[in-house]
C-alpha positions as CSV (number, residue, x, y, z in Angstrom):
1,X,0.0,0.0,0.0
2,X,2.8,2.4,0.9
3,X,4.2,1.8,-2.7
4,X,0.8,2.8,-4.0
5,X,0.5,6.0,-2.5
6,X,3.9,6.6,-3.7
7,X,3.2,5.8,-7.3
8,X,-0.2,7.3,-7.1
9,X,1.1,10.8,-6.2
10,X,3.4,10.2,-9.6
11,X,0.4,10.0,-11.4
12,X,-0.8,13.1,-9.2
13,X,1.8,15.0,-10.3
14,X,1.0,14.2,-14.2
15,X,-2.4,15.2,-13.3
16,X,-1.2,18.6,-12.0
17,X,0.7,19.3,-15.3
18,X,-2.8,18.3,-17.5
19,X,-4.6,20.7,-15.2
20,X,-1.7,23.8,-16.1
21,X,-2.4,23.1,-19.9
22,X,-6.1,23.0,-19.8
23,X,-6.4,19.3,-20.0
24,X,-9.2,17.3,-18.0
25,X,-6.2,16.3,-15.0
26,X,-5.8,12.7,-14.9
27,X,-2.4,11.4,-15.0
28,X,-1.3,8.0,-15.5
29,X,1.8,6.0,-15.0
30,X,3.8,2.5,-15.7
31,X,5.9,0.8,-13.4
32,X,7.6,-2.4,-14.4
33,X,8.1,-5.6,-12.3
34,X,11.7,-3.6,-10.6
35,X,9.2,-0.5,-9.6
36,X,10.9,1.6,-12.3
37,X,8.5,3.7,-14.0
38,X,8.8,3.3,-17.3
39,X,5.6,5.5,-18.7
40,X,4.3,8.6,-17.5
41,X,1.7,10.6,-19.0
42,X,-1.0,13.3,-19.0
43,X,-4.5,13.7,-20.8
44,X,-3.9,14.9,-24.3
45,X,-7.5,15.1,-25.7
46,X,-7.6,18.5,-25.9
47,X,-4.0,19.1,-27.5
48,X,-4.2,16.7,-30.3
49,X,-8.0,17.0,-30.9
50,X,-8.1,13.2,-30.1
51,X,-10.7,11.6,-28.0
52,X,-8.0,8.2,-28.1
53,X,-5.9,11.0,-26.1
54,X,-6.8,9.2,-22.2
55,X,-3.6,9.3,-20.2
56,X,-4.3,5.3,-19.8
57,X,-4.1,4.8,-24.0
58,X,-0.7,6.9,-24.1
59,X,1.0,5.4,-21.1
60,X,0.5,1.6,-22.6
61,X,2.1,3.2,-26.1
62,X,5.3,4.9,-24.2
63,X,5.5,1.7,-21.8
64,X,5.2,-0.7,-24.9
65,X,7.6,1.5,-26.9
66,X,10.0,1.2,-24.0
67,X,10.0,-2.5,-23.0
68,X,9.5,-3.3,-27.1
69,X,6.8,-5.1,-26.4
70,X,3.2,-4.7,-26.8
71,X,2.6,-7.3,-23.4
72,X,3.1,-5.6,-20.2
73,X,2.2,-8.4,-18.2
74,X,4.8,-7.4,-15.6
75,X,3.5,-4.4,-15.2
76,X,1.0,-2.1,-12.7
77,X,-0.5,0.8,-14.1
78,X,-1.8,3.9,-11.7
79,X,-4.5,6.6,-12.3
80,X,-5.9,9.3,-10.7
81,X,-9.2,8.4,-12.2
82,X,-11.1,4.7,-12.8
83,X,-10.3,3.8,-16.3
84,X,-13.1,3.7,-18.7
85,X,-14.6,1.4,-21.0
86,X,-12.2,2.1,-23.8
87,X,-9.0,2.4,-21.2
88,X,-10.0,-1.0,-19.5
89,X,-10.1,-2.4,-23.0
90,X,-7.3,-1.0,-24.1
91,X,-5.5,-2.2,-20.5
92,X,-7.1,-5.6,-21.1
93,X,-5.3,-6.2,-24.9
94,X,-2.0,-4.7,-23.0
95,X,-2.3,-8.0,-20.9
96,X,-1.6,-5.3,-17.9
97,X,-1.0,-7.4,-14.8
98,X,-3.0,-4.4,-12.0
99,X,-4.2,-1.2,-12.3
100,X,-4.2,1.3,-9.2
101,X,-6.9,3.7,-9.9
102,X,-7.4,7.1,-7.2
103,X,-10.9,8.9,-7.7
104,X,-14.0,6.6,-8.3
105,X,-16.1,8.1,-11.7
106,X,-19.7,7.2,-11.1
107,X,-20.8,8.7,-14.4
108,X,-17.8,7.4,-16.5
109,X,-15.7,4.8,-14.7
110,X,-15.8,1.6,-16.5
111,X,-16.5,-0.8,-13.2
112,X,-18.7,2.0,-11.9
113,X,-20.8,1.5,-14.5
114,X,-20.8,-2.5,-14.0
115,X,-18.3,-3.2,-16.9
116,X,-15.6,-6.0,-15.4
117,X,-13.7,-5.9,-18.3
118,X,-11.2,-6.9,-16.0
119,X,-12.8,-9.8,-14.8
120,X,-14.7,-10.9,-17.3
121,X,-14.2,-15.2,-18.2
122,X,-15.3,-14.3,-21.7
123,X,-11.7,-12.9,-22.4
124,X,-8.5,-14.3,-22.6
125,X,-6.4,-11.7,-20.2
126,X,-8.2,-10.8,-16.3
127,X,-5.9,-8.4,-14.3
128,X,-6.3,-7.7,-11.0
129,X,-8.0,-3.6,-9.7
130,X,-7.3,-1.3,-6.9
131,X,-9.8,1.2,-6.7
132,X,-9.7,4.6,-4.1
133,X,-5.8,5.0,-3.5
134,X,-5.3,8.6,-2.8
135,X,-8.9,9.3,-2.9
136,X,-9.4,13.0,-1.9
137,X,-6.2,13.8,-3.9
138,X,-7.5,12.9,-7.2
139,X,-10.8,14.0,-6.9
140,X,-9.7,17.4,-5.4
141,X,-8.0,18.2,-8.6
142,X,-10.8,17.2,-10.7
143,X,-13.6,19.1,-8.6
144,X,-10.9,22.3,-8.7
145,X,-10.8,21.7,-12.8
146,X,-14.9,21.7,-13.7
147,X,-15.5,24.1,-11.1
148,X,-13.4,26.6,-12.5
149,X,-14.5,25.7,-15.9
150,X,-18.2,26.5,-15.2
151,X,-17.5,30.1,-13.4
């Protein structure tokens, strides 16, 4: 767990730089079986006019670029949001051994919603979740972001 809060406040940090460039601020990061990180990213929707452009999606392709691999079945990725439907998939076809999530998303969050893609026996890769690491943290900066944005 203490690891987690560590590596979660990594991802914070990301988070912190989406939020300076007008990004929605989730950050994300990879850490491989040694606890190097070997991904660290920010939302990019906004920049590149991408809706692919989830911190999640662009932390697998740095990570996968690094290792030159597309499997990062070593590997744990944390974010300081639940991953969605399209993350979870995209996690799922990484073959992603855990994900650390921070802030719960009731209106988007894949497993929120009911969707264990994680879990699901209908697919060959399951990987394990931790939801609610550094809680308040992530869901501060996300509450700060939209509240600003609708004043």
């Amino acid at each position: 767990m203490k690891n987690d809060i560590w590596f979660m406040n990594l991802a914070l940090a990301q988070a912190e730089h989406a939020y300076k460039l007008d990004e929605v601020p989730v950050g994300a990061i990879i850490v491989d079986s040694a606890g190097k990180v070997i991904a660290s990213k920010h939302n990019e929707k906004e920049k590149n006019h991408n809706p692919l452009g989830h911190c999640e999606c662009l932390a697998i392709q740095e990570a996968c670029k690094h290792i030159k691999n597309w499997r990062l079945s070593d590997c744990t990725l944390y974010v300081t949001l639940e991953p969605c439907i399209m993350c979870m998939g995209a996690l799922s076809q990484s073959r992603i051994k855990k994900v650390v999530f921070g802030a719960y998303d009731k209106k988007g969050g894949a497993l929120s919603l009911g969707y264990t893609i994680n879990k699901e026996k209908k697919i060959n890769h399951r990987f394990s979740i931790v939801g609610g690491v550094e809680h308040y943290k992530c869901s501060q900066i996300l509450s700060r972001f939209f509240k600003e944005k609708r004043f």
